[in-house]
Structure formats: C-alpha cells, structure tokens
Amino acid sequence: MSDKQNEDLRPDPQALLKETKSNSRGKLKLFLGAAPGVGKTYAMLTEAREKRKEGLDVIIGWVDTHGRKDTEALVKGIELVPRLKVVINGHTYEKLDVQSIIKRSPVTVVIDEMPHSNPPGSLHKKRWQDIDEILDVGINVYSALNIQHLESLNSVVSRVTGVEVTETVPDSIFDRADEVRLVDLPPDDLVLRLESGKIYLPEIVARAKKNYFKKSNLIALRELTLRFMAKRIDTQIKLYRQISSRRDIDDMAFGLLLVLEHLTSHDAIRQASRIARALSSPWHCVWIERADLSDEEKDTTGAMLEFAHSLGANTDILIGDYAHCVFDYASTHNLSIIAVVPKSPWHLAKRRRQLRQYAPELYLLTLSSEIKNRSHAEKIKKFFEKKKFTHRGVWQVLLGNLALTAAIIPLSQFLQQANLVMFYLLLTLFFSVRYGTLAASLSAVLSVLCFDLSLVHPRGSFAVQDIQYLITFAAMLVVGLVAARLVAHRQDMSREANIRERQTRMLYDAAKALSPVIDEASAFNIVARIFVRGMAIQCEFWRYYDEDNELIRHQTILKNVDQAIIRWCIDHKKNAGMGTHTLSQSPYLYMPINTSDRTQGVAVLQLTDKRQWTDLTSRRMIQALLSLLSQAIERLDSVEEARQTLMNMEAERLRHSLIQSLSHDLRTPLTSLMANAESLLSKIRKKDFFSSEEEAKALVESSQRIVRLMSNLLEMARLQSNEIVLKKDWIPAEELIGITKNYLKDRLRDFNVITKIQPDCPLLYGDPVLLERILTNLLDNASKYCPKGSTILIEVKKRGDKATLSVSDNGPGIPQKDSPQRLFDPFRRGQKESKITGFGLGLAIAKTIARIHDADLLVVPSSLGGACFVLALPIVDLPEMEDEDEILSKEKKEEDKIEGNGNIGG
C-alpha cells in the first residue's frame, strides 16, 4: 500500500488528539435525572459500593442524604472526606475539600450536587469547577444532576414548570462526560415517592405537587431528558466515525460535478445527466455566484438549477474563488469528475490550470453548449448601472469638479501636475462609492475637461501644446472608470455577503430556538416568527396525522386557505400554489413538511412577491427553515417512539423470561407430579404399600417445589408493589436459624450444616417473617447448587454497628463471567442451562427484603471455597426495661385513681 493510501486511511488527527487528551484526565460519570427524587444519589452510591466490593478505591467527597434512611445506609462503610467549614459574617458554611481529595488520590470519588454554588470567597464559584479540577489530576468522579440544571435548558424548564432554576452547569460539562447514566422513574411513581415523604419534608409536599411536581411537568421533563440522551448518543457516534479509519474521497466512486459560470442552454445539463446515468453515479450541479447579474438573469439561473434538479442532480450555489470552492465541494460530496462549459479555449485553459494546482487527482470533462453572452448594449448598460443617481447627483458631480478646480488652481504654482491629477481621481472614487459607476464615469469625463481647461497650457482652451497630455487625459479617464467599476463590484459582493450572513444568522437562530422545544406548537410558533421577522412572509401550518387522516390547523392567520390543495400536497408530497407549476393561480404557496418516511403536515405561505420563490437564494432559505421544522417534529416523534419501544422491549423481555422459566421449572415438577401420582395409584391398587410410601414422599416433594415457585412469584409481585408493612421486632439469631432449619430439614438432611453464633451478638431487629424468608432462600440456594455432602456454614457476628448473618458453602462458587452482584437481578440464575429448578427469584426476593430493612445483602467468595452470602443488618438497641417494683407501684397508683373516680361519680 502506498504512502498516499496509508495517509488517507488514517483517522482524523484532530479527533484522535481530542481523544488522547481526554484519556489523560479522570473519567466523569454523570447520573442524570428528569427531576429530584428519581434516585440519582441512591444509584450513584449503589454503584460506588459495588466498585468497592470489586476492590477499587472509592471514597465520598460530598453526599446529601436529605434524611433518607436507605441512602444513609449506603453511605455507611465508605470512607468520607470531611467537609471544610468556613465562617462568613457570623454564618457557618460547608464546602468540598478539594485539596484533601487530591492528596488522598483515590481511584474514584463521589461528589453529589454538581450544580451547587460554593460559599463566598471560595477558589471556584461553582462545584462543577471543583470537579473539573479533580478530573484534571486523573481522579474519576461520580456526580449527579437533573436536566433542568443544564444551562441551555434553563429557560425552557422555567417556561414549562414555572419554576426558575438558579443553579446551573454549562452544557460542555455534559458533553465532556465520559459516561452518562439515565436514572429514570415514571411520573406516577415519582409522585408516590413525593407523597410518602421520600423527597421533601411534609410541609413542602403540598406546595411541590401544585407547582413543580405536576404530572404534566414531570412528563415534559422526562421527554426532554430522553431527547438529550438521544442527542448525546448521536454525538458519540459521530466522534467514533471521526477517529475510525475512513477515507474522505473513495476513488472507486465516479461522482460527477457540473460547474456553471455563465448562462447556458439546457443541453449541457442534459449531457451531464446522461453521463452520470451511464456511469451509474450520483451527480451535482452548482452555480458560481456572480454579483453583476440582473434580476432576470438570476431567474434564469434559478431555472437552470431547477431543471438540473428535475433530472436528479443535487444543486447548490457557491461563492468565492473558483478553484477553491469547486475543490471543497467535490471533496465534501465525494465527487471525482468535474464537468465545465468553457466560454473560450483561453477560459478552459485557465480553469484547467487552476484546478490542477488544487486537486490534480480530479478529472476535468469539457461539455459543448451554447453560451448566452450579453449583447454590447447590455454590457454597456450593465457597466453604467445606476445606483441612486438622480438629478441631484448630477449637480453634485458638476459642482464638485468645479469646486475642486477652483481650489487647486492656486496650488498649481506649488505642486506638480501629476499630484494635482490625484485630487481628481480621488473625487471620481468618492462619487463611485456614493452614486455608482455612472456618476463616476461622468466625474471622470468632467475631471479631464476641467484639468485641460484650467491647468494645461494654453489655459481656457481644449488645445494642448504637448501631445503627451493626451496620454494623461486617457489615463485619467480609464483609471477613473476602472476604479469606479471595481468599487461598485466590491459593493455588490459586500451586499451579497451581507445577505448571506443574514440568512445564515436566521438559520442559526432557528436551529438554536428549535433545539430545546418539547412540543409541536412551540416549533410552529418559532418558525412562523422567523418567517415574518426575516422574510416578511405570513404563514400558518396544518399538522397531518396519518393514523386518523386528520388535519389540525395552527396559527390561524391566512384567509380562504384551500384544504383541497393541502390534501393534494400531502398525497403527492410536492409543492403547489404561487410560483409552482401546480395551481399557480393560488394566492398562497403550499409546501409539504416531509420527513424520512411520511408527510407531517403542510406549510401555507403568503409571499410578498413571486420572486421570493423563483429566486434560488430565497427559495433555499424557505426550504431550509421548513427542513429544520421537519427535523424538530421528527425528533419529537422519535423520542416518543423510542420511549414506547423501550417500554415494549422491557415488557417483552420480562414476558419472555417468565415464559421461559415457567416452561422449564413448572413443566418438570408437574410431569414428575403426574408420574408419581399415576405410579402411586398403580401400587395402591396392587396393595404394594411399602413402595407406595416412597412414591408418596416423591409426590409430596414435587408438590412442595411447585408451592415454593408460586410463593416466590407472588412474593416478588407483592414486594414490588410497595404494599409491604414491616412488623419489626427483636428476634434471637438462634431462634431464627432454628425455625429455618426445621422448615428445610428434608432439604438439608444430605448436607453438613454448621451454626456459629458469636457470644456477644445482639438480637436481630426486623420483621421475623421476612428475615426468615431471606435465610430460607439463602439456604435453599446453597442446597440447590452444592453437591450432597457439602458443608454449609451459618455464622452470626457483630461487626461495628452491623449484625451480619452469613451463609457459606464449599460448592461451585460465584460465576466469573459477570459482576457477582448481578446474581440478585430477577430471573438471573447462576447456571443458565442446568437441571436445577428455579425462577431465579429467590435471591432477588432476599435482596428486596434486605433493602426495605435498610440492610445490605452481598455475595463474596467463601473461605470454604464456594460462595458466601452476607446479610448486614443495622443494630438497634433494646429499649430500657423497668424493674418489677416500679411496675407494681404504677399499677397500684392506677387502681387508686380508678377507685377515686368511682367515688366521685357516686
């Protein structure tokens, strides 16, 4: 492979440099939510604990639990960096200790509340700046924020929710995050959490429900969050393409580019279309913009490009240096053949030479066609094109030259005539700028006459003594005319550039305004305002819903809008009305709003002039604005479809897992149950009672297995419904283990079960029934996966402020393919394909019960060689008990009080 090919196959160096720089920093992981209370902090701390279990050095720099017990339970056991306290004006403030975190240098630090403002006098005004400093030294950071905290969405969220958010972070922080995890919660569930007091204090709940936490607000914020996540994924895909090996121009493709500089017949366009069709390649047609075109010529140019578009070409208008803009366009669109229509052999040689300097690899193709040159009268008229040149301007040119002549006659004694000529040229240049070429031409002629009459001997006569003065006169006239024409040409180019800049600004404003919209009505209003403000076009939109074949009108502004034309545009996906070839007598222009797969609606435009559509520049502006509108509508539809798809996929996954588990784990015990029942019935008929006892035991065991499966399903559904009411009490560990072992005595009789309880172990505090369920599921899990004769160790210890109950075994151990903590996911089994029955719900139920007890349930390697499941329960001290004498004294006082009340009543 050649060096040139190797260079082409290299990734984008700028993208690689950006990627390399990002690798030297710490990794930022954001937990993004649509609203407060969705569980960002809980998810962040849960992942931090899992990373610690994997052996990573994870600490907490800042976490606000807001008094939530489940969140506070996750904080325990993780190293916490003390906060700095500063006193300002008698008030004590707390802030993040950035230097202590950097000095500690952990692998990952958890820093909650990213948008928070630091106290006055801090090094950084915002906490996200502290996080940026920590990332610069190579420390990974976990942080959290809500969608309303992004700076670009601040005004949108305020408008939607009616609540102004003052704490914001720049969007660049979100864009630079290495990973963003969406923490989502349906609006109904979020409202339930609010009402249960898990988000705000009770006195704030009622006010929050009426304002920020209205269901409509939560739905809008959720959709906005999903759209932002989709946008982030799209950006990541583009970055990946940049850093991957790909070529900008594929030499195997023969794309054709027809470049038009002059008004020509349609024959050249037809030739280019036939060549492209013969090569089975795409083709483009571009016009090199010229500032000296009249309105009629601009209409002809638009007609040429429209004709090329009708033949399948992609059309555009280019501005700037010929070779540079042609090469850029060809490189961008992967085109390798350049077709030109030369005006003359000299013109063709010039273009070939220019293109060869920029891109020698491009092929140049010459097409023969008739060039529509201007007549001499048209050229003269165009050369002397007026620019606000009235009778007043004629008098100003005349008086200006006379005044200048009168002023320089006294100076002729001191200055040479060559210097005096410069004054006349300056005056000509002034009038060219003020009034255009015609005024400059008149000024140039008058300056020659005035110079001849006043400064050339013999004065007062057109006769000259020196013939060389004729050269001076001719030079003055030519220089004045050429300078005037150049100035006029530059002014035309500047005017065109200003128009382009204004159009670019309009598109930028439209794209910026449409990017945060969350509903179609807002998108329609934005585009309608831009049409009125930028192009003086009144418009309205008709939204079409193909499911119901229904039209809904927006911006009811125009009168006598023809719905039949709207239906025609929807059916044919083409423009109609003013300026088109369909129903051109209509006073309005009808344009369908098309997306990739369907028509979303129709825009009805009231043009101030037909030229707004026939002019190619104005037409492209209208098309670009409607294209932005269609993209915004499609994006809104895509967000909704994506949300529905994700919900359907999740429901389908759960349904598939349930059916798969039912087919595997119910069919086997039911088949066994039927076989045992038939065998038992047969032996009873034969009066073989000795064998019947064994069959009866097998029948009972199969029945118990089905009961356990059904119990687990019902228990999981009950736990996820949040309807559990805990009846907590103190229970000795010996009693809990004894009850469980007795319940599973038939399952555990083939195992060596050892119980070890630490002497100073306190009483366990929790719901006895649910704690028994945890231990039952752990022992049942061990008996399933361990071979008969294995050792099962049950230990109860006191560790700090926790009481740990562990079940260890010397069985096959923990699967290594996935994170050990994933064993607690519903429908996940240690061995996907095995003869072991079960839904994979036992450990999930145990994990859920532990969580509602503010406890941890973890799995770690066992010292016996297998797996060890550890339940860590918070220790709750027993209340102080009164002695017997105090109790008797209180009872006697109560009796005396009752007797006294009885006497009073008598």
Tab-separated table of C-alpha atoms in Angstrom, residues 637-884:
chain	number	residue	atom	x	y	z
A	637	ASP	CA	-41.881	11.825	17.365
A	638	SER	CA	-38.693	9.767	17.655
A	639	VAL	CA	-38.400	10.492	21.361
A	640	GLU	CA	-41.955	9.291	21.930
A	641	GLU	CA	-41.441	6.230	19.731
A	642	ALA	CA	-38.153	5.442	21.473
A	643	ARG	CA	-39.842	5.657	24.842
A	644	GLN	CA	-42.638	3.342	23.743
A	645	THR	CA	-40.155	0.952	22.129
A	646	LEU	CA	-38.054	0.752	25.276
A	647	MET	CA	-41.135	0.064	27.370
A	648	ASN	CA	-42.317	-2.624	24.933
A	649	MET	CA	-38.866	-4.220	24.806
A	650	GLU	CA	-38.649	-4.336	28.588
A	651	ALA	CA	-42.130	-5.820	28.851
A	652	GLU	CA	-41.284	-8.365	26.152
A	653	ARG	CA	-38.048	-9.283	27.910
A	654	LEU	CA	-39.820	-9.880	31.211
A	655	ARG	CA	-42.567	-11.840	29.473
A	656	HIS	CA	-40.006	-13.982	27.663
A	657	SER	CA	-38.068	-14.633	30.860
A	658	LEU	CA	-41.255	-15.548	32.701
A	659	ILE	CA	-42.457	-17.889	29.945
A	660	GLN	CA	-39.040	-19.482	29.674
A	661	SER	CA	-38.879	-20.032	33.409
A	662	LEU	CA	-42.429	-21.348	33.556
A	663	SER	CA	-41.844	-23.752	30.679
A	664	HIS	CA	-38.675	-25.080	32.296
A	665	ASP	CA	-39.466	-25.000	36.006
A	666	LEU	CA	-43.159	-25.828	36.035
A	667	ARG	CA	-43.251	-28.459	33.329
A	668	THR	CA	-40.619	-30.608	35.045
A	669	PRO	CA	-42.250	-30.769	38.511
A	670	LEU	CA	-45.742	-31.108	37.014
A	671	THR	CA	-44.605	-34.018	34.847
A	672	SER	CA	-42.926	-35.586	37.846
A	673	LEU	CA	-46.043	-34.960	39.938
A	674	MET	CA	-48.265	-36.670	37.380
A	675	ALA	CA	-45.911	-39.623	37.032
A	676	ASN	CA	-45.655	-40.038	40.793
A	677	ALA	CA	-49.438	-39.849	41.214
A	678	GLU	CA	-50.001	-42.482	38.498
A	679	SER	CA	-47.306	-44.731	39.967
A	680	LEU	CA	-48.750	-44.300	43.486
A	681	LEU	CA	-52.252	-45.141	42.263
A	682	SER	CA	-50.976	-48.237	40.484
A	683	LYS	CA	-49.115	-49.524	43.551
A	684	ILE	CA	-52.078	-48.841	45.856
A	685	ARG	CA	-54.244	-50.926	43.558
A	686	LYS	CA	-51.643	-53.681	43.763
A	687	LYS	CA	-51.543	-53.192	47.555
A	688	ASP	CA	-47.792	-52.637	47.409
A	689	PHE	CA	-47.776	-50.338	50.430
A	690	PHE	CA	-44.015	-50.455	51.031
A	691	SER	CA	-43.222	-48.954	47.627
A	692	SER	CA	-46.204	-46.648	47.875
A	693	GLU	CA	-44.598	-44.796	50.761
A	694	GLU	CA	-41.570	-43.842	48.614
A	695	GLU	CA	-43.829	-42.677	45.791
A	696	ALA	CA	-45.866	-40.622	48.242
A	697	LYS	CA	-42.712	-38.900	49.516
A	698	ALA	CA	-41.677	-38.039	45.945
A	699	LEU	CA	-45.189	-36.741	45.306
A	700	VAL	CA	-45.022	-34.504	48.366
A	701	GLU	CA	-41.589	-33.188	47.344
A	702	SER	CA	-42.804	-32.276	43.852
A	703	SER	CA	-45.836	-30.533	45.331
A	704	GLN	CA	-43.633	-28.558	47.723
A	705	ARG	CA	-41.424	-27.466	44.799
A	706	ILE	CA	-44.416	-26.078	42.925
A	707	VAL	CA	-45.643	-24.331	46.059
A	708	ARG	CA	-42.228	-22.694	46.515
A	709	LEU	CA	-42.194	-21.500	42.901
A	710	MET	CA	-45.645	-19.980	43.191
A	711	SER	CA	-44.789	-18.440	46.550
A	712	ASN	CA	-41.702	-16.791	45.092
A	713	LEU	CA	-43.668	-15.333	42.190
A	714	LEU	CA	-46.362	-13.946	44.469
A	715	GLU	CA	-43.802	-12.695	46.967
A	716	MET	CA	-41.854	-10.818	44.277
A	717	ALA	CA	-45.025	-9.199	42.966
A	718	ARG	CA	-46.048	-8.183	46.483
A	719	LEU	CA	-42.622	-6.701	47.264
A	720	GLN	CA	-42.523	-4.663	44.041
A	721	SER	CA	-45.998	-3.261	44.678
A	722	ASN	CA	-44.655	-1.282	47.688
A	723	GLU	CA	-47.517	-2.555	49.836
A	724	ILE	CA	-45.322	-4.232	52.470
A	725	VAL	CA	-45.879	-3.094	56.057
A	726	LEU	CA	-42.965	-4.167	58.252
A	727	LYS	CA	-43.734	-5.573	61.687
A	728	LYS	CA	-40.312	-5.222	63.206
A	729	ASP	CA	-39.321	-6.877	66.429
A	730	TRP	CA	-36.209	-8.203	68.177
A	731	ILE	CA	-35.508	-11.887	67.491
A	732	PRO	CA	-32.604	-14.042	68.728
A	733	ALA	CA	-30.378	-15.407	65.991
A	734	GLU	CA	-30.686	-18.952	67.482
A	735	GLU	CA	-34.467	-18.847	67.136
A	736	LEU	CA	-34.378	-17.519	63.550
A	737	ILE	CA	-31.873	-20.169	62.437
A	738	GLY	CA	-33.686	-22.937	64.280
A	739	ILE	CA	-37.056	-22.169	62.675
A	740	THR	CA	-35.482	-22.034	59.202
A	741	LYS	CA	-33.508	-25.275	59.608
A	742	ASN	CA	-36.596	-27.057	60.839
A	743	TYR	CA	-38.577	-25.836	57.829
A	744	LEU	CA	-35.880	-27.098	55.441
A	745	LYS	CA	-34.947	-30.243	57.354
A	746	ASP	CA	-35.798	-32.509	54.406
A	747	ARG	CA	-33.705	-30.392	52.018
A	748	LEU	CA	-30.741	-30.106	54.386
A	749	ARG	CA	-30.527	-33.683	55.631
A	750	ASP	CA	-27.944	-34.555	52.965
A	751	PHE	CA	-25.655	-31.636	53.961
A	752	ASN	CA	-23.340	-30.901	56.847
A	753	VAL	CA	-24.936	-27.744	58.331
A	754	ILE	CA	-22.803	-25.910	60.926
A	755	THR	CA	-24.075	-22.994	63.013
A	756	LYS	CA	-21.737	-20.469	64.694
A	757	ILE	CA	-23.146	-17.577	66.716
A	758	GLN	CA	-20.821	-15.046	68.340
A	759	PRO	CA	-21.448	-14.867	72.115
A	760	ASP	CA	-21.814	-11.080	72.217
A	761	CYS	CA	-24.021	-10.952	69.151
A	762	PRO	CA	-27.045	-8.702	69.793
A	763	LEU	CA	-30.625	-9.506	68.918
A	764	LEU	CA	-31.572	-9.117	65.276
A	765	TYR	CA	-34.093	-6.347	64.579
A	766	GLY	CA	-36.560	-6.709	61.723
A	767	ASP	CA	-39.693	-8.408	60.502
A	768	PRO	CA	-39.266	-12.026	61.738
A	769	VAL	CA	-41.286	-13.498	58.874
A	770	LEU	CA	-39.333	-11.651	56.186
A	771	LEU	CA	-35.967	-12.319	57.818
A	772	GLU	CA	-36.896	-15.994	57.897
A	773	ARG	CA	-37.686	-15.711	54.161
A	774	ILE	CA	-34.184	-14.318	53.482
A	775	LEU	CA	-32.462	-17.125	55.361
A	776	THR	CA	-34.740	-19.741	53.775
A	777	ASN	CA	-33.905	-18.539	50.256
A	778	LEU	CA	-30.161	-18.438	51.007
A	779	LEU	CA	-30.141	-21.992	52.414
A	780	ASP	CA	-32.363	-23.211	49.570
A	781	ASN	CA	-29.951	-21.648	47.063
A	782	ALA	CA	-26.964	-23.362	48.721
A	783	SER	CA	-28.715	-26.748	48.755
A	784	LYS	CA	-29.533	-26.419	45.040
A	785	TYR	CA	-26.058	-25.662	43.731
A	786	CYS	CA	-23.901	-27.653	46.197
A	787	PRO	CA	-23.450	-31.397	45.761
A	788	LYS	CA	-24.759	-33.697	48.506
A	789	GLY	CA	-22.410	-33.991	51.433
A	790	SER	CA	-21.199	-30.391	51.134
A	791	THR	CA	-20.683	-28.177	54.163
A	792	ILE	CA	-22.995	-25.205	54.786
A	793	LEU	CA	-21.850	-22.757	57.447
A	794	ILE	CA	-24.277	-20.292	59.108
A	795	GLU	CA	-22.488	-17.547	61.070
A	796	VAL	CA	-23.814	-14.595	63.053
A	797	LYS	CA	-21.359	-11.887	64.130
A	798	LYS	CA	-21.229	-8.314	65.321
A	799	ARG	CA	-19.177	-6.007	63.069
A	800	GLY	CA	-19.175	-2.376	64.134
A	801	ASP	CA	-22.741	-1.070	64.032
A	802	LYS	CA	-23.919	-4.049	61.959
A	803	ALA	CA	-25.024	-7.557	62.788
A	804	THR	CA	-24.001	-9.904	59.964
A	805	LEU	CA	-25.740	-13.163	59.107
A	806	SER	CA	-23.747	-15.159	56.536
A	807	VAL	CA	-24.374	-18.447	54.697
A	808	SER	CA	-21.175	-20.020	53.289
A	809	ASP	CA	-20.609	-23.230	51.371
A	810	ASN	CA	-17.871	-25.183	49.620
A	811	GLY	CA	-19.828	-25.576	46.384
A	812	PRO	CA	-19.038	-24.402	42.827
A	813	GLY	CA	-18.593	-20.749	43.847
A	814	ILE	CA	-19.547	-17.482	42.138
A	815	PRO	CA	-19.849	-17.256	38.303
A	816	GLN	CA	-16.920	-15.274	36.893
A	817	LYS	CA	-18.498	-14.078	33.645
A	818	ASP	CA	-20.484	-11.238	35.183
A	819	SER	CA	-20.494	-8.989	38.229
A	820	PRO	CA	-21.301	-11.119	41.317
A	821	GLN	CA	-23.941	-8.622	42.443
A	822	ARG	CA	-25.922	-9.315	39.250
A	823	LEU	CA	-26.993	-12.605	40.861
A	824	PHE	CA	-29.611	-10.562	42.728
A	825	ASP	CA	-31.317	-9.457	39.480
A	826	PRO	CA	-34.758	-11.022	38.858
A	827	PHE	CA	-34.769	-14.136	36.634
A	828	ARG	CA	-30.969	-14.402	36.769
A	829	ARG	CA	-29.596	-17.824	37.672
A	830	GLY	CA	-26.097	-18.952	38.478
A	831	GLN	CA	-26.236	-21.565	35.719
A	832	LYS	CA	-28.488	-20.644	32.809
A	833	GLU	CA	-28.746	-24.166	31.424
A	834	SER	CA	-28.914	-26.830	34.131
A	835	LYS	CA	-31.220	-29.406	35.670
A	836	ILE	CA	-31.596	-27.243	38.750
A	837	THR	CA	-35.119	-25.915	39.073
A	838	GLY	CA	-35.961	-22.324	39.945
A	839	PHE	CA	-37.031	-18.997	38.506
A	840	GLY	CA	-34.009	-17.041	39.648
A	841	LEU	CA	-36.264	-15.102	42.031
A	842	GLY	CA	-35.071	-16.354	45.424
A	843	LEU	CA	-32.030	-14.088	45.665
A	844	ALA	CA	-33.918	-11.164	44.122
A	845	ILE	CA	-36.582	-11.506	46.825
A	846	ALA	CA	-33.921	-11.684	49.520
A	847	LYS	CA	-32.222	-8.562	48.145
A	848	THR	CA	-35.520	-6.652	48.071
A	849	ILE	CA	-36.360	-7.642	51.649
A	850	ALA	CA	-32.892	-6.557	52.779
A	851	ARG	CA	-33.284	-3.178	51.080
A	852	ILE	CA	-36.598	-2.398	52.782
A	853	HIS	CA	-34.863	-3.257	56.082
A	854	ASP	CA	-32.119	-0.677	55.305
A	855	ALA	CA	-29.700	-3.594	55.163
A	856	ASP	CA	-27.114	-4.856	52.663
A	857	LEU	CA	-27.084	-8.304	51.054
A	858	LEU	CA	-23.805	-9.100	49.304
A	859	VAL	CA	-22.124	-12.113	47.760
A	860	VAL	CA	-18.382	-12.684	48.193
A	861	PRO	CA	-16.049	-15.654	47.813
A	862	SER	CA	-16.273	-18.048	50.762
A	863	SER	CA	-13.352	-19.129	52.893
A	864	LEU	CA	-14.645	-22.687	52.376
A	865	GLY	CA	-14.043	-22.382	48.647
A	866	GLY	CA	-17.591	-21.664	47.440
A	867	ALA	CA	-19.901	-18.676	47.766
A	868	CYS	CA	-20.756	-16.622	50.823
A	869	PHE	CA	-23.941	-14.531	51.106
A	870	VAL	CA	-23.741	-11.859	53.829
A	871	LEU	CA	-26.737	-10.020	55.283
A	872	ALA	CA	-25.680	-6.888	57.208
A	873	LEU	CA	-28.483	-5.619	59.469
A	874	PRO	CA	-28.274	-2.350	61.421
A	875	ILE	CA	-28.044	-2.949	65.169
A	876	VAL	CA	-30.930	-1.419	67.116
A	877	ASP	CA	-30.604	-1.397	70.905
A	878	LEU	CA	-33.405	-2.752	73.060
A	879	PRO	CA	-35.423	-0.140	74.986
A	880	GLU	CA	-34.715	0.077	78.708
A	881	MET	CA	-36.949	-2.239	80.786
A	882	GLU	CA	-38.491	-1.149	84.114
A	883	ASP	CA	-37.919	-3.367	87.190
A	884	GLU	CA	-40.743	-5.310	88.855
